[in-house]
Amino acid sequence: METEAIARAIKLTAQLMELHQENPFKVKSLINAAFRLDKTDVSLSGKSLSELEKMEGIGKGIAQKIVELEETGTLKELDQLLEKTPKGVIEMLGIKGIGPKKVAQLWKELGVESPGELLYACKENRLVELKGFGAKTQESVKKAIEFNQASKGRFHYASLESYALNLVEEIKKKLHTSLVSLTGEMRRKDILVDKLEILIGSDKLYTLSESEVMPGLNLELLYCSKEEFAAELFRTTGSAAHLDGLGAKAINLKSPESEEAIYASMNMQYVEPELREGRGEIELAREHKLPRLIETKDLKGILHNHSNWSDGIHTLKEMAEYCRELGYEYLGMCDHSQSAFYANGLKPDRVLAQQKEIEELNKIMAPFRIFKGIESDILFDGSLDYSNDILASFDFIVASIHSVLKMDEQKATSRLIKAIENPYTTILGHPTGRLLLSREGYPINHAKVIDACAANGVVMELNAHPYRLDIDWTWIYYCLEKGVKISINPDAHEKQGYHDMYFGVCAARKGMLSKDMCFNALGLPEMAAWFNKRNSSAAKPGS
Ligand SMILES: [Zn+2]
Ligand SMILES: [Zn+2]
């Protein structure tokens, strides 16, 4: 075994012992030994126990470990430590700037079990108030994880978009042509992107400068002639399923002027890039039945947001004023409910105090309106987080699962359905709890959950946070088929979070969502009437 590998194994043992709060003296001596071994160029192989013991900084205990590693390739102690530590927690030890003690604290106090979950915790400001952390540490942890994720070569669409669009503009400028476009996954706005492709209709080549290269990103510049630009854009944008579905008929035009002309030549409606996934869009386009897809300007209000009453950064007033400033007609406030103690969830007395503040603000801010909402935890048995009289005091309720995420499909599905059947539930929040690139989310039977929403008049959330985008867009078709409306909710924990609705709209368009079926495309009077109707029937169950 190489000395380096021995040093690594010993260091990991020390880190894990510290993580599990074992003897600090032993931890220290292991760390010192690992440090020395890492620096030495002396080969350890073939050395006897007594020879090893005599080396500087290597006592008897360490010498025994080296021999064990040489003989078996592993350490019993290390294996035991690894066994009782979740894989993601071990990965967290690799994040720059936080040692094992802090990792233990994040794991034990916040329940964070992977770098991805930790990144999300940063975005929700969970580290700001945590003892020994603070805003500065939170920011550096966030940067370190983002860097690690990027180096794995997959990116959230949101983290690439502005970089990609800037690069397109730069190429246009340098090559003096307007024929430059994103294509492939990026143009289809896939929620995760493995490859950034840019099509250039020019015979001149563009050289990327060093500062334009993003670490870890697979970037490809594709070239074609000016005349073939539209045809090539069409060929490189659609997924294989879309292009195969169009079959041999695709492009029977010579040097088509535009993609619109290509689809028109096949007697089809134009298919928006986001839809070119081979999921039924071709048939609809042939029948001229594709709907007009939702756009950000169709959204009239912002539901599901957090203020500093729970774990958000801004005050209720700041959240409301910024919402109004952006031109929206209403804001739905949904701070966390009482069981979410880690997020400063609202006990009943604070619910009532917040509602009073909302009423005061509504007087001043009319006709703008703040709706009294809550993001109620769905408890383990599927019930909501307050008694019925408190539940009845809200205008609307987003019901979400935040705790005990380790469930099998049957448990998760029945837990959700019980919440959906609660007459006070208005919207089902982030139905799978996934965090893209970091947490799978619990498995659910999507069809059953959506059927239950349809049967109970519950709206489905498309959580617009670019790490969630949950419900997945591929299930929006089924929601629409069943008449379940989709609410595009930013789950904003600060004012700027509202802008994430754009990424929700991108994903919703992939799912073929139209304005009619988007819940928060309802204007204020319609939304108020909808809530009223829903709540009066909740108060009289069975009617
Ligand atoms: Zn939530
Ligand atoms: Zn939330």
XYZ file of C-alpha atoms and ligand atoms in Angstrom:
545
model
C 0.000 0.000 0.000
C 1.292 3.453 -0.879
C 2.190 5.737 1.971
C -0.254 8.317 0.640
C -3.133 5.870 0.782
C -2.171 4.895 4.325
C -2.132 8.552 5.330
C -5.593 9.035 3.758
C -7.068 6.045 5.589
C -5.678 7.238 8.904
C -6.929 10.765 8.320
C -10.423 9.540 7.456
C -10.429 7.415 10.604
C -9.532 10.487 12.637
C -12.209 12.597 10.953
C -14.887 9.991 11.541
C -13.845 9.546 15.171
C -14.125 13.275 15.654
C -17.484 13.250 13.897
C -18.711 10.626 16.322
C -17.189 12.494 19.244
C -14.702 9.845 20.253
C -11.563 10.384 22.332
C -10.113 13.762 21.260
C -6.522 12.778 22.196
C -6.645 9.765 19.965
C -8.088 11.893 17.173
C -5.268 14.359 17.529
C -2.517 11.759 17.429
C -4.051 10.167 14.324
C -4.248 13.526 12.587
C -0.632 14.292 13.427
C 0.470 10.900 12.149
C -1.523 11.286 8.929
C 0.044 14.684 8.404
C 3.562 13.321 8.873
C 2.965 10.293 6.670
C 1.557 12.492 3.944
C 4.758 14.566 3.944
C 7.275 11.759 4.209
C 8.918 10.189 1.184
C 10.027 7.157 3.153
C 8.410 3.947 1.955
C 6.612 2.033 4.690
C 6.279 -1.257 2.914
C 8.244 -4.100 4.412
C 8.920 -2.213 7.641
C 8.366 -4.218 10.796
C 6.189 -3.061 13.686
C 9.221 -2.161 15.799
C 10.797 -0.214 12.939
C 7.587 1.740 12.403
C 7.250 2.549 16.097
C 10.628 4.258 16.043
C 9.601 6.701 13.311
C 8.942 10.241 14.475
C 5.338 10.918 15.415
C 4.355 7.276 15.003
C 3.566 5.569 18.296
C 2.649 1.969 18.914
C -1.032 2.398 18.093
C -0.378 4.038 14.741
C 2.312 1.509 13.855
C -0.221 -1.280 14.402
C -2.658 0.480 12.113
C -0.055 0.774 9.380
C 0.686 -2.928 9.628
C -3.022 -3.752 9.517
C -3.440 -1.584 6.433
C -0.432 -3.193 4.757
C -1.703 -6.675 5.512
C -5.449 -6.364 4.954
C -5.841 -3.209 2.869
C -8.233 -1.759 5.404
C -8.807 -0.957 9.082
C -11.438 -2.664 11.169
C -11.969 0.503 13.150
C -12.417 2.536 9.981
C -14.893 0.037 8.526
C -16.990 0.220 11.682
C -17.002 4.004 11.600
C -17.958 4.029 7.922
C -20.786 1.656 8.589
C -22.480 3.951 11.086
C -22.092 7.099 8.965
C -24.397 7.937 6.029
C -22.530 8.188 2.732
C -23.582 11.797 2.193
C -22.277 12.783 5.630
C -18.898 11.312 4.688
C -19.008 13.387 1.510
C -19.685 16.452 3.644
C -16.298 15.945 5.278
C -14.800 16.896 1.927
C -16.338 20.365 1.939
C -13.758 23.067 2.414
C -14.138 25.212 5.507
C -16.084 22.859 7.782
C -14.383 20.261 9.916
C -15.858 17.068 11.363
C -17.251 18.871 14.438
C -19.306 21.211 12.301
C -20.380 18.380 10.017
C -21.589 16.497 13.104
C -23.508 19.545 14.236
C -25.168 19.954 10.817
C -26.042 16.289 10.759
C -27.341 16.021 14.326
C -28.952 19.436 14.767
C -30.272 20.155 11.285
C -30.675 16.595 10.027
C -28.558 17.426 6.969
C -27.179 14.228 5.438
C -25.517 15.203 2.159
C -23.716 18.128 0.507
C -26.815 18.785 -1.595
C -29.063 18.990 1.436
C -26.528 21.275 3.037
C -26.564 23.542 0.009
C -30.315 23.753 0.259
C -30.076 24.444 3.982
C -27.779 27.379 3.114
C -30.359 28.687 0.665
C -32.946 28.543 3.440
C -30.632 30.376 5.820
C -30.519 27.541 8.306
C -26.837 28.125 9.113
C -27.206 31.783 10.029
C -28.562 31.116 13.490
C -26.671 27.891 14.094
C -24.145 28.131 16.901
C -20.585 28.535 15.588
C -21.738 29.259 12.018
C -23.279 32.566 10.837
C -23.938 34.329 7.545
C -20.295 34.402 6.446
C -19.675 30.702 7.006
C -22.974 29.951 5.295
C -21.863 31.846 2.216
C -18.482 30.128 2.002
C -20.019 26.681 2.554
C -22.488 27.408 -0.229
C -19.703 28.422 -2.618
C -17.619 25.361 -1.784
C -20.489 22.946 -2.446
C -21.501 24.658 -5.653
C -17.957 24.326 -6.849
C -17.877 20.610 -6.005
C -21.163 20.016 -7.759
C -20.058 21.860 -10.858
C -16.966 19.722 -11.074
C -19.156 16.661 -11.463
C -20.276 17.960 -14.836
C -24.028 18.296 -14.295
C -25.612 21.638 -13.710
C -28.991 22.990 -12.698
C -30.415 24.839 -15.694
C -30.626 27.964 -13.561
C -26.939 27.982 -12.755
C -25.999 27.980 -16.452
C -28.578 30.191 -18.110
C -27.071 33.638 -17.708
C -23.556 32.357 -18.374
C -24.761 30.662 -21.567
C -26.725 33.661 -22.823
C -23.816 36.008 -22.176
C -21.524 33.724 -24.113
C -23.961 33.688 -27.045
C -23.974 37.502 -27.069
C -20.197 37.614 -26.902
C -19.866 35.255 -29.877
C -22.392 37.297 -31.885
C -20.394 40.426 -31.236
C -17.003 38.926 -32.047
C -18.096 37.124 -35.214
C -20.426 39.930 -36.383
C -23.393 37.640 -36.894
C -26.823 37.199 -35.343
C -26.808 33.493 -36.237
C -25.693 32.188 -32.850
C -28.029 30.232 -30.591
C -28.139 27.854 -27.693
C -29.209 24.447 -28.866
C -29.680 20.901 -27.532
C -30.586 20.359 -23.858
C -29.980 23.954 -22.992
C -32.398 25.279 -25.610
C -34.996 22.716 -24.564
C -34.486 24.050 -21.031
C -33.876 20.625 -19.524
C -33.933 21.045 -15.758
C -30.471 19.459 -15.546
C -27.867 20.065 -18.200
C -24.888 17.797 -18.994
C -23.746 19.593 -22.086
C -23.946 23.180 -23.224
C -24.154 23.379 -27.007
C -24.010 26.586 -29.008
C -24.730 26.650 -32.735
C -22.866 29.200 -34.845
C -23.863 29.953 -38.448
C -20.529 31.252 -39.658
C -17.394 30.067 -41.396
C -15.293 31.985 -38.900
C -14.210 30.158 -35.755
C -14.595 31.502 -32.272
C -11.833 30.935 -29.730
C -12.920 30.680 -26.126
C -10.783 32.718 -23.785
C -9.658 31.119 -20.564
C -12.018 33.250 -18.510
C -14.956 32.043 -20.618
C -14.446 28.399 -19.735
C -16.551 27.228 -16.816
C -14.800 24.526 -14.769
C -16.401 21.126 -15.132
C -18.749 22.149 -17.929
C -18.944 20.168 -21.143
C -19.208 22.976 -23.684
C -19.397 22.446 -27.428
C -19.458 25.014 -30.212
C -21.152 23.668 -33.355
C -20.671 25.321 -36.744
C -22.715 25.375 -39.915
C -23.164 27.592 -42.960
C -25.460 30.629 -42.841
C -27.864 28.927 -45.231
C -28.170 25.809 -43.109
C -28.540 27.597 -39.760
C -32.307 27.071 -39.309
C -32.130 23.448 -40.436
C -29.183 22.751 -38.152
C -30.859 24.487 -35.235
C -33.885 22.285 -35.780
C -31.740 19.140 -35.985
C -29.688 19.873 -32.885
C -32.502 21.156 -30.660
C -34.994 18.283 -30.630
C -34.429 15.235 -28.460
C -33.835 11.971 -30.298
C -37.431 10.985 -29.530
C -38.789 14.154 -31.115
C -36.656 13.866 -34.246
C -37.379 10.141 -34.625
C -41.069 10.818 -34.150
C -41.028 13.247 -37.046
C -39.448 10.532 -39.153
C -38.176 10.776 -42.667
C -40.416 13.705 -43.458
C -38.292 16.037 -41.384
C -36.847 18.864 -43.421
C -37.809 18.457 -47.011
C -36.954 22.108 -47.576
C -33.673 23.252 -48.998
C -32.032 25.841 -46.781
C -35.187 26.631 -44.808
C -35.560 30.191 -43.669
C -36.700 29.373 -40.152
C -37.788 26.523 -37.910
C -41.361 27.789 -38.300
C -41.025 27.129 -42.026
C -39.774 23.610 -41.345
C -42.785 22.692 -39.212
C -45.137 24.466 -41.642
C -43.711 22.398 -44.507
C -44.835 19.284 -42.609
C -48.306 20.778 -42.096
C -47.653 21.093 -38.405
C -47.941 23.765 -35.789
C -44.640 25.232 -34.677
C -43.341 23.232 -31.693
C -41.656 25.311 -28.989
C -38.116 24.070 -28.178
C -39.107 23.155 -24.604
C -41.702 20.707 -25.924
C -39.477 18.811 -28.317
C -39.193 15.733 -26.148
C -41.279 13.185 -28.058
C -44.026 13.024 -25.468
C -47.091 13.533 -27.607
C -46.288 17.005 -28.918
C -45.917 15.748 -32.497
C -49.461 14.329 -32.691
C -50.912 17.506 -31.172
C -48.914 19.702 -33.527
C -50.202 17.675 -36.501
C -53.778 18.196 -35.306
C -53.011 21.854 -34.611
C -54.019 21.370 -31.006
C -50.917 22.523 -29.139
C -51.961 25.049 -26.507
C -50.313 28.417 -26.031
C -47.790 27.729 -23.289
C -47.756 29.619 -20.014
C -45.506 32.693 -19.813
C -44.255 34.605 -16.797
C -46.462 37.551 -17.721
C -49.530 35.314 -17.237
C -48.823 34.923 -13.523
C -50.934 37.267 -11.417
C -49.814 36.453 -7.906
C -47.190 34.628 -5.872
C -48.287 31.894 -3.493
C -46.097 29.967 -0.995
C -43.541 32.366 0.474
C -41.722 32.693 3.782
C -41.027 35.801 5.850
C -38.915 36.305 8.944
C -41.889 35.095 10.963
C -40.395 31.664 10.247
C -37.182 31.049 8.280
C -37.258 33.806 5.653
C -34.986 36.838 5.648
C -37.394 39.697 4.953
C -40.338 41.050 6.890
C -43.890 40.499 5.809
C -44.087 44.112 4.722
C -40.891 43.909 2.682
C -42.095 40.720 1.006
C -45.462 42.309 0.196
C -44.046 45.575 -1.084
C -41.573 43.875 -3.379
C -44.306 41.587 -4.702
C -46.471 44.598 -5.501
C -43.518 46.428 -7.025
C -43.027 43.544 -9.458
C -46.592 44.094 -10.640
C -48.358 41.181 -8.972
C -51.879 41.537 -7.563
C -51.497 39.354 -4.501
C -49.087 37.535 -2.226
C -49.717 34.269 -0.433
C -47.798 34.111 2.846
C -46.974 30.572 3.893
C -44.587 30.510 6.800
C -43.779 27.172 8.410
C -46.188 25.509 10.824
C -45.555 24.654 14.455
C -43.885 21.246 14.038
C -41.142 22.794 11.899
C -39.308 23.956 15.031
C -35.973 24.098 13.161
C -37.547 26.718 10.897
C -39.128 28.713 13.704
C -42.591 27.407 12.769
C -45.630 29.306 14.015
C -47.433 28.210 17.178
C -51.156 29.113 17.217
C -50.650 32.413 19.076
C -48.083 33.528 16.485
C -50.398 32.450 13.670
C -53.045 34.810 15.006
C -50.525 37.623 15.533
C -49.274 37.254 11.966
C -52.806 37.272 10.628
C -53.422 40.530 12.469
C -50.354 42.057 10.871
C -51.591 40.884 7.470
C -54.959 42.548 8.058
C -53.233 45.823 8.953
C -51.042 45.667 5.860
C -54.024 44.832 3.671
C -55.724 48.039 4.815
C -52.747 50.129 3.748
C -51.808 48.243 0.606
C -55.235 47.732 -1.011
C -56.097 46.881 -3.714
C -53.011 44.701 -3.392
C -53.815 41.795 -1.112
C -51.909 39.433 1.136
C -53.596 36.084 1.596
C -53.228 34.410 4.968
C -51.622 31.081 4.314
C -49.416 28.552 6.008
C -47.111 25.802 4.818
C -48.485 23.122 7.063
C -46.258 20.171 7.769
C -47.858 16.897 6.859
C -47.292 14.911 10.030
C -46.190 11.306 9.935
C -49.766 10.034 10.011
C -50.817 12.395 7.211
C -52.670 14.910 9.357
C -52.099 18.658 9.203
C -50.260 20.590 11.874
C -53.076 22.482 13.709
C -56.518 21.973 15.147
C -59.445 22.630 12.817
C -60.240 26.050 14.270
C -56.728 27.275 13.453
C -56.797 25.579 10.048
C -60.079 27.390 9.348
C -58.452 30.780 10.031
C -56.283 30.647 6.883
C -57.276 31.724 3.396
C -55.353 28.781 2.012
C -52.988 26.017 3.042
C -49.995 24.504 1.317
C -49.439 21.043 2.793
C -45.897 19.668 2.566
C -43.741 16.924 4.046
C -40.562 18.118 5.780
C -39.748 15.423 8.298
C -39.192 11.664 8.283
C -38.382 11.602 4.597
C -37.245 8.000 4.630
C -40.394 6.192 3.603
C -41.281 3.510 1.122
C -43.636 4.292 -1.721
C -46.712 2.945 -0.025
C -46.176 4.950 3.159
C -45.283 8.165 1.313
C -48.259 7.844 -1.014
C -50.786 7.162 1.739
C -49.330 9.969 3.885
C -49.792 12.410 0.998
C -53.269 11.156 0.133
C -54.435 11.566 3.721
C -53.275 15.201 3.585
C -54.924 15.716 0.200
C -58.196 14.396 1.590
C -58.098 16.934 4.413
C -60.715 19.532 3.409
C -58.409 22.357 4.542
C -55.604 21.470 2.133
C -55.555 23.841 -0.836
C -52.232 23.023 -2.499
C -49.958 20.004 -2.214
C -46.412 21.390 -1.725
C -43.260 19.903 -3.347
C -44.786 16.411 -3.587
C -41.594 14.306 -3.616
C -39.262 16.425 -1.496
C -36.471 15.969 -4.036
C -33.448 18.252 -4.316
C -32.032 17.990 -7.808
C -28.443 16.710 -7.938
C -28.465 15.930 -4.242
C -31.525 14.148 -2.856
C -33.767 11.705 -4.664
C -36.895 12.483 -2.729
C -39.178 9.806 -1.286
C -40.788 7.512 -3.842
C -44.464 8.177 -4.524
C -47.111 6.712 -6.766
C -47.627 9.848 -8.819
C -50.787 8.664 -10.533
C -52.519 7.852 -7.245
C -51.477 11.158 -5.692
C -52.689 13.118 -8.715
C -55.945 11.147 -8.814
C -56.493 12.075 -5.162
C -55.888 15.753 -5.950
C -58.448 15.510 -8.739
C -61.002 13.836 -6.476
C -60.534 16.404 -3.696
C -60.122 19.595 -5.700
C -56.541 20.073 -4.481
C -54.087 22.083 -6.570
C -50.643 20.626 -7.381
C -47.584 22.724 -6.664
C -44.799 23.069 -9.162
C -42.201 24.280 -6.695
C -40.205 26.705 -8.824
C -37.003 26.640 -6.837
C -34.477 25.488 -9.454
C -33.249 22.747 -7.103
C -36.730 21.345 -6.635
C -38.924 21.800 -9.726
C -41.193 19.386 -7.939
C -43.689 18.063 -9.243
C -41.550 16.883 -12.118
C -42.691 18.356 -15.423
C -43.186 14.908 -16.947
C -46.177 14.467 -14.590
C -47.842 17.730 -15.523
C -49.455 16.065 -18.569
C -51.243 13.648 -16.256
C -52.324 16.463 -13.930
C -53.838 18.286 -16.907
C -55.550 15.151 -18.138
C -57.193 14.807 -14.714
C -58.081 18.498 -14.487
C -55.663 19.201 -11.629
C -54.460 22.795 -11.730
C -50.783 23.625 -11.258
C -49.580 26.415 -8.996
C -46.134 27.772 -9.870
C -44.756 28.648 -6.441
C -41.304 30.101 -5.763
C -41.121 29.006 -2.101
C -39.246 32.290 -1.653
C -37.259 32.680 1.563
C -36.262 36.221 0.601
C -37.599 38.863 -1.776
C -35.326 37.912 -4.654
C -36.677 34.369 -4.452
C -39.744 35.523 -6.400
C -37.639 35.521 -9.549
C -37.369 31.727 -9.345
C -40.918 31.621 -10.716
C -39.281 32.025 -14.111
C -37.609 28.615 -13.742
C -40.954 27.157 -12.707
C -42.456 28.580 -15.875
C -39.651 26.989 -17.942
C -40.386 23.567 -16.436
C -44.158 24.086 -16.699
C -43.808 24.834 -20.406
C -42.018 21.520 -20.860
C -45.088 19.946 -19.241
C -47.348 21.812 -21.730
C -49.014 23.954 -19.097
C -51.309 26.654 -20.443
C -52.543 29.767 -18.687
C -56.007 28.252 -18.127
C -54.632 25.424 -16.019
C -52.186 27.516 -14.018
C -53.652 28.288 -10.607
C -51.787 31.516 -9.916
C -52.686 32.884 -13.323
C -56.020 33.674 -11.660
C -56.477 37.380 -11.014
C -57.115 38.672 -7.497
C -60.945 38.635 -7.520
C -61.042 35.132 -8.980
C -58.443 33.856 -6.523
C -60.293 35.387 -3.547
C -63.535 33.824 -4.748
C -61.828 30.462 -5.244
C -60.459 30.468 -1.677
C -63.820 31.542 -0.256
C -65.666 28.796 -1.993
C -63.122 26.194 -0.964
C -63.159 27.320 2.661
C -66.910 27.442 3.005
C -67.098 23.853 1.824
C -64.283 22.868 4.224
C -66.275 24.317 7.111
C -69.222 22.125 6.181
C -67.616 18.812 5.357
C -69.656 16.658 3.057
C -71.583 19.544 1.531
Zn -41.482 23.216 2.114
Zn -41.798 26.562 1.814
